[in-house]
């Protein structure tokens, strides 16, 4: 079986290559030919007449049996995914599932349909009255891009004046995405629970804690650290329902420490491979690839 790991414009591929190198013996055991490509390594054609063409690093190749993306699911990545699926490849996480997980607003809609507890989400625009934000999500609140990861663009709004200043700086027409506002959950300040899912089952979890006690974000990218967490029935049930609702075979779920229990904060459809393998095990990961 041929499997491709494809990284986006922002994600560095070194960690992917290290992870694959560490598991070469298991890859051989399962007869898996695994390769890593950056998105700009891949060229393809779309045709209504005849077979489409696929190139990797300038060489014409046959499509992989399975593939998985790491990074933001932008228009370039979506085009590659559509092309590979059209050629008969299987995405470990389905295209539609990635579209949902890559957009926090879409994710919120899907979780809402299944009555899955989550942090309330409200899209905000330059024209949105501060009164509505204060009424619906409260102030202080957290604002962030609907599309993005790693804590980038996330801000804590602590007053009406800050909220109005934030809105005034938004363009009247946001062609590159939507900003959303969510309640600031004091009980989860600077920490969350990352759960690693394989085959829609939770296998490992760890609490991410901000390094700075004044920091409200818990992202490791922002200088935080983590410690292992023993999975509970509550966490297992919540995570299985979430992965099933969005149909993600591999994902990382970020749960917030709500006052009355855990709630879903964010869904990451491409959790770090090195951490995933370290916490879950390479063999379980490979079995998930094979069963996708």
CSV table of C-alpha atoms in Angstrom, one decimal:
chain,number,residue,atom,x,y,z
A,1,UNK,CA,0.0,0.0,0.0
A,2,UNK,CA,1.2,3.5,-0.9
A,3,UNK,CA,0.5,6.2,1.6
A,4,UNK,CA,1.3,9.9,1.2
A,5,UNK,CA,1.7,12.5,4.0
A,6,UNK,CA,1.1,15.9,2.5
A,7,UNK,CA,2.0,19.1,4.4
A,8,UNK,CA,0.7,22.6,3.8
A,9,UNK,CA,2.3,25.9,3.3
A,10,UNK,CA,2.8,26.7,7.0
A,11,UNK,CA,3.5,23.2,8.5
A,12,UNK,CA,7.2,22.2,8.5
A,13,UNK,CA,7.7,18.7,7.2
A,14,UNK,CA,10.7,17.7,9.3
A,15,UNK,CA,8.6,16.2,12.1
A,16,UNK,CA,6.7,14.1,9.5
A,17,UNK,CA,9.9,12.7,8.1
A,18,UNK,CA,11.4,12.0,11.6
A,19,UNK,CA,8.2,10.2,12.5
A,20,UNK,CA,8.2,8.1,9.4
A,21,UNK,CA,11.9,7.2,9.8
A,22,UNK,CA,11.2,6.1,13.4
A,23,UNK,CA,8.6,3.6,12.2
A,24,UNK,CA,10.4,2.1,9.1
A,25,UNK,CA,10.3,-1.4,10.5
A,26,UNK,CA,6.6,-1.3,11.2
A,27,UNK,CA,6.0,0.2,7.8
A,28,UNK,CA,7.8,-2.7,6.2
A,29,UNK,CA,5.9,-5.1,8.4
A,30,UNK,CA,2.6,-3.8,7.1
A,31,UNK,CA,3.9,-3.5,3.6
A,32,UNK,CA,3.3,0.3,3.5
A,33,UNK,CA,5.3,2.6,1.3
A,34,UNK,CA,5.1,5.9,3.0
A,35,UNK,CA,6.3,9.2,1.5
A,36,UNK,CA,6.1,12.8,2.6
A,37,UNK,CA,5.4,15.6,0.1
A,38,UNK,CA,4.9,19.3,0.6
A,39,UNK,CA,1.9,20.7,-1.3
A,40,UNK,CA,4.1,22.5,-3.8
A,41,UNK,CA,5.7,19.1,-4.7
A,42,UNK,CA,2.5,18.0,-6.3
A,43,UNK,CA,1.2,18.9,-9.8
A,44,UNK,CA,-1.9,17.4,-11.4
A,45,UNK,CA,-4.4,17.9,-14.2
A,46,UNK,CA,-8.2,17.9,-14.2
A,47,UNK,CA,-9.8,16.5,-17.4
A,48,UNK,CA,-13.2,15.5,-18.7
A,49,UNK,CA,-11.6,13.7,-21.6
A,50,UNK,CA,-9.0,11.0,-20.8
A,51,UNK,CA,-7.1,10.2,-17.6
A,52,UNK,CA,-5.8,13.0,-15.4
A,53,UNK,CA,-2.1,13.3,-14.8
A,54,UNK,CA,-0.3,13.3,-11.4
A,55,UNK,CA,3.3,14.4,-10.7
A,56,UNK,CA,5.4,14.4,-7.5
A,57,UNK,CA,8.6,16.4,-7.4
A,58,UNK,CA,8.5,16.6,-11.2
A,59,UNK,CA,8.1,12.9,-11.8
A,60,UNK,CA,4.9,11.4,-13.2
A,61,UNK,CA,3.5,8.9,-10.6
A,62,UNK,CA,0.5,6.8,-9.8
A,63,UNK,CA,-1.8,8.0,-7.1
A,64,UNK,CA,-1.4,6.7,-3.5
A,65,UNK,CA,-3.8,4.3,-2.0
A,66,UNK,CA,-4.2,6.5,1.1
A,67,UNK,CA,-3.2,10.0,2.0
A,68,UNK,CA,-3.4,12.4,4.9
A,69,UNK,CA,-3.0,16.2,5.0
A,70,UNK,CA,-1.3,18.2,7.7
A,71,UNK,CA,-2.0,21.9,7.9
A,72,UNK,CA,-4.7,24.4,7.0
A,73,UNK,CA,-7.1,23.1,4.5
A,74,UNK,CA,-6.9,26.0,2.0
A,75,UNK,CA,-7.9,26.2,-1.7
A,76,UNK,CA,-4.6,24.6,-2.8
A,77,UNK,CA,-4.9,21.7,-0.4
A,78,UNK,CA,-8.5,21.2,-1.3
A,79,UNK,CA,-7.7,21.1,-5.0
A,80,UNK,CA,-5.0,18.4,-4.4
A,81,UNK,CA,-7.4,16.4,-2.3
A,82,UNK,CA,-10.2,16.5,-4.9
A,83,UNK,CA,-7.7,15.5,-7.6
A,84,UNK,CA,-6.4,12.5,-5.6
A,85,UNK,CA,-9.9,11.3,-4.7
A,86,UNK,CA,-10.9,11.6,-8.4
A,87,UNK,CA,-7.9,9.3,-9.2
A,88,UNK,CA,-9.1,6.7,-6.8
A,89,UNK,CA,-7.1,7.6,-3.6
A,90,UNK,CA,-8.8,7.5,-0.2
A,91,UNK,CA,-8.3,10.4,2.2
A,92,UNK,CA,-7.9,9.1,5.8
A,93,UNK,CA,-10.1,12.0,6.9
A,94,UNK,CA,-12.9,12.5,4.3
A,95,UNK,CA,-12.9,15.8,2.3
A,96,UNK,CA,-16.1,17.0,3.8
A,97,UNK,CA,-14.9,16.2,7.3
A,98,UNK,CA,-11.8,18.3,6.7
A,99,UNK,CA,-13.9,21.2,5.4
A,100,UNK,CA,-15.9,21.1,8.6
A,101,UNK,CA,-13.0,20.7,11.0
A,102,UNK,CA,-11.0,23.4,9.2
A,103,UNK,CA,-13.6,26.0,10.0
A,104,UNK,CA,-14.6,26.6,13.6
A,105,UNK,CA,-18.0,28.1,12.6
A,106,UNK,CA,-18.9,25.0,10.5
A,107,UNK,CA,-17.7,22.8,13.3
A,108,UNK,CA,-20.0,24.6,15.8
A,109,UNK,CA,-23.0,24.0,13.5
A,110,UNK,CA,-22.3,20.3,13.3
A,111,UNK,CA,-21.8,19.9,17.0
A,112,UNK,CA,-24.9,21.9,17.7
A,113,UNK,CA,-27.0,19.5,15.6
A,114,UNK,CA,-25.8,16.6,17.7
A,115,UNK,CA,-26.4,18.5,21.0
A,116,UNK,CA,-22.7,18.1,21.8
A,117,UNK,CA,-21.6,20.6,24.6
A,118,UNK,CA,-19.3,23.2,23.2
A,119,UNK,CA,-18.2,26.8,23.7
A,120,UNK,CA,-20.8,29.1,22.2
A,121,UNK,CA,-19.8,30.6,18.8
A,122,UNK,CA,-20.9,33.9,17.2
A,123,UNK,CA,-19.6,35.3,13.9
A,124,UNK,CA,-18.7,39.0,14.2
A,125,UNK,CA,-18.4,41.7,11.6
A,126,UNK,CA,-17.5,45.4,11.6
A,127,UNK,CA,-21.2,46.1,11.7
A,128,UNK,CA,-21.9,43.8,14.7
A,129,UNK,CA,-23.1,45.9,17.7
A,130,UNK,CA,-21.1,45.5,20.9
A,131,UNK,CA,-24.4,45.2,22.8
A,132,UNK,CA,-25.2,42.0,20.9
A,133,UNK,CA,-21.7,40.6,21.6
A,134,UNK,CA,-22.0,41.4,25.3
A,135,UNK,CA,-25.5,39.9,25.5
A,136,UNK,CA,-24.8,36.7,23.6
A,137,UNK,CA,-21.2,35.7,24.5
A,138,UNK,CA,-20.4,38.2,27.3
A,139,UNK,CA,-17.4,40.5,27.9
A,140,UNK,CA,-14.6,39.5,28.5
A,141,UNK,CA,-14.7,37.2,25.4
A,142,UNK,CA,-12.3,35.5,23.1
A,143,UNK,CA,-12.1,36.4,19.4
A,144,UNK,CA,-10.4,34.4,16.7
A,145,UNK,CA,-10.4,33.6,13.0
A,146,UNK,CA,-12.8,30.9,12.1
A,147,UNK,CA,-10.1,29.3,10.0
A,148,UNK,CA,-6.6,28.9,11.6
A,149,UNK,CA,-4.7,26.9,14.2
A,150,UNK,CA,-1.8,27.2,16.7
A,151,UNK,CA,-3.4,30.1,18.6
A,152,UNK,CA,-2.7,32.6,15.8
A,153,UNK,CA,-5.0,35.6,15.7
A,154,UNK,CA,-6.6,34.7,19.0
A,155,UNK,CA,-7.3,37.7,21.3
A,156,UNK,CA,-8.9,38.3,24.7
A,157,UNK,CA,-11.3,41.2,24.7
A,158,UNK,CA,-11.7,42.5,28.2
A,159,UNK,CA,-14.0,45.6,27.9
A,160,UNK,CA,-16.6,47.2,25.6
A,161,UNK,CA,-14.0,49.7,24.5
A,162,UNK,CA,-11.7,46.9,23.4
A,163,UNK,CA,-14.5,45.2,21.7
A,164,UNK,CA,-15.5,48.3,19.7
A,165,UNK,CA,-11.8,49.0,18.8
A,166,UNK,CA,-11.5,45.4,17.6
A,167,UNK,CA,-14.6,45.7,15.4
A,168,UNK,CA,-13.5,49.1,14.0
A,169,UNK,CA,-10.4,47.5,12.7
A,170,UNK,CA,-12.2,44.7,10.8
A,171,UNK,CA,-12.6,45.3,7.1
A,172,UNK,CA,-16.2,45.9,5.9
A,173,UNK,CA,-16.0,42.8,3.7
A,174,UNK,CA,-13.8,40.0,4.9
A,175,UNK,CA,-12.9,38.0,1.8
A,176,UNK,CA,-10.4,35.7,3.5
A,177,UNK,CA,-12.6,34.4,6.3
A,178,UNK,CA,-14.8,35.2,9.3
A,179,UNK,CA,-13.9,36.2,12.8
A,180,UNK,CA,-15.8,34.6,15.6
A,181,UNK,CA,-16.4,35.5,19.3
A,182,UNK,CA,-16.7,33.0,22.1
A,183,UNK,CA,-17.3,33.3,25.9
A,184,UNK,CA,-14.1,33.6,28.0
A,185,UNK,CA,-14.2,30.5,30.2
A,186,UNK,CA,-12.4,31.5,33.4
A,187,UNK,CA,-12.4,28.0,34.7
A,188,UNK,CA,-10.2,26.9,31.7
A,189,UNK,CA,-7.9,29.9,31.7
A,190,UNK,CA,-4.5,29.0,30.2
A,191,UNK,CA,-5.3,25.3,30.0
A,192,UNK,CA,-7.2,22.7,28.0
A,193,UNK,CA,-7.3,19.0,27.4
A,194,UNK,CA,-6.0,17.6,24.1
A,195,UNK,CA,-7.3,14.2,23.3
A,196,UNK,CA,-5.8,12.1,20.5
A,197,UNK,CA,-8.3,10.1,18.5
A,198,UNK,CA,-7.4,7.1,16.2
A,199,UNK,CA,-10.2,5.4,14.3
A,200,UNK,CA,-12.7,7.6,16.2
A,201,UNK,CA,-11.5,6.2,19.5
A,202,UNK,CA,-9.6,8.3,22.2
A,203,UNK,CA,-6.3,6.7,23.0
A,204,UNK,CA,-4.3,9.4,24.8
A,205,UNK,CA,-4.9,12.7,26.5
A,206,UNK,CA,-2.8,15.4,28.1
A,207,UNK,CA,-3.5,18.8,29.8
A,208,UNK,CA,-1.9,21.7,28.0
A,209,UNK,CA,-0.9,24.5,30.3
A,210,UNK,CA,0.3,28.0,29.5
A,211,UNK,CA,3.8,28.8,30.5
A,212,UNK,CA,2.8,32.3,31.6
A,213,UNK,CA,0.2,32.5,34.4
A,214,UNK,CA,-1.3,35.6,32.7
A,215,UNK,CA,-1.6,33.8,29.3
A,216,UNK,CA,-5.2,32.7,28.5
A,217,UNK,CA,-4.1,30.5,25.6
A,218,UNK,CA,-2.8,27.0,26.2
A,219,UNK,CA,-1.2,26.2,22.9
A,220,UNK,CA,2.2,24.5,23.0
A,221,UNK,CA,3.0,26.7,20.0
A,222,UNK,CA,2.7,29.7,22.4
A,223,UNK,CA,5.2,28.4,24.9
A,224,UNK,CA,3.0,26.1,27.0
A,225,UNK,CA,3.8,22.6,28.4
A,226,UNK,CA,1.7,19.5,29.0
A,227,UNK,CA,1.2,16.6,31.4
A,228,UNK,CA,-0.6,13.3,30.8
A,229,UNK,CA,-4.2,12.9,31.7
A,230,UNK,CA,-6.0,9.6,32.4
A,231,UNK,CA,-9.1,9.2,30.2
A,232,UNK,CA,-12.4,9.2,32.0
A,233,UNK,CA,-15.8,8.0,30.9
A,234,UNK,CA,-17.0,11.5,30.4
A,235,UNK,CA,-14.1,12.4,28.2
A,236,UNK,CA,-14.3,9.2,26.2
A,237,UNK,CA,-18.1,9.7,25.5
A,238,UNK,CA,-17.7,13.3,24.5
A,239,UNK,CA,-14.8,12.7,22.2
A,240,UNK,CA,-16.4,9.7,20.5
A,241,UNK,CA,-19.6,11.6,19.8
A,242,UNK,CA,-17.6,14.5,18.4
A,243,UNK,CA,-15.4,12.4,16.1
A,244,UNK,CA,-18.5,10.6,14.9
A,245,UNK,CA,-20.5,13.8,14.3
A,246,UNK,CA,-17.8,15.1,12.0
A,247,UNK,CA,-16.6,11.7,10.7
A,248,UNK,CA,-12.9,12.1,11.5
A,249,UNK,CA,-10.8,9.0,11.7
A,250,UNK,CA,-7.7,10.8,13.0
A,251,UNK,CA,-8.0,14.0,15.0
A,252,UNK,CA,-7.0,15.9,18.1
A,253,UNK,CA,-9.9,17.3,20.2
A,254,UNK,CA,-9.3,20.3,22.5
A,255,UNK,CA,-11.7,20.2,25.5
A,256,UNK,CA,-12.2,23.2,27.8
A,257,UNK,CA,-12.6,22.8,31.6
A,258,UNK,CA,-16.2,24.2,31.9
A,259,UNK,CA,-17.7,24.8,35.3
A,260,UNK,CA,-20.1,21.9,34.9
A,261,UNK,CA,-17.8,19.5,33.0
A,262,UNK,CA,-15.8,19.3,29.8
A,263,UNK,CA,-16.9,21.1,26.6
A,264,UNK,CA,-15.5,21.0,23.1
A,265,UNK,CA,-13.3,24.0,22.3
A,266,UNK,CA,-11.8,23.1,19.0
A,267,UNK,CA,-11.3,20.2,16.5
A,268,UNK,CA,-7.9,19.6,14.9
A,269,UNK,CA,-8.1,17.2,11.9
A,270,UNK,CA,-4.3,16.9,11.6
A,271,UNK,CA,-2.7,16.6,15.1
A,272,UNK,CA,1.1,16.5,15.2
A,273,UNK,CA,2.4,13.1,13.9
A,274,UNK,CA,5.3,12.8,16.3
A,275,UNK,CA,3.1,13.4,19.4
A,276,UNK,CA,0.4,11.1,18.0
A,277,UNK,CA,2.9,8.3,17.5
A,278,UNK,CA,4.5,8.9,20.9
A,279,UNK,CA,1.3,8.9,22.8
A,280,UNK,CA,-0.8,6.4,20.7
A,281,UNK,CA,1.8,4.1,19.2
A,282,UNK,CA,2.9,3.7,15.6
A,283,UNK,CA,1.1,0.4,15.1
A,284,UNK,CA,-2.3,1.7,16.2
A,285,UNK,CA,-1.8,4.7,13.9
A,286,UNK,CA,-1.0,2.4,11.0
A,287,UNK,CA,-4.0,0.2,11.6
A,288,UNK,CA,-6.2,3.4,11.4
A,289,UNK,CA,-4.6,4.2,8.1
A,290,UNK,CA,-5.3,0.8,6.7
A,291,UNK,CA,-8.9,0.8,7.9
A,292,UNK,CA,-9.7,4.3,6.5
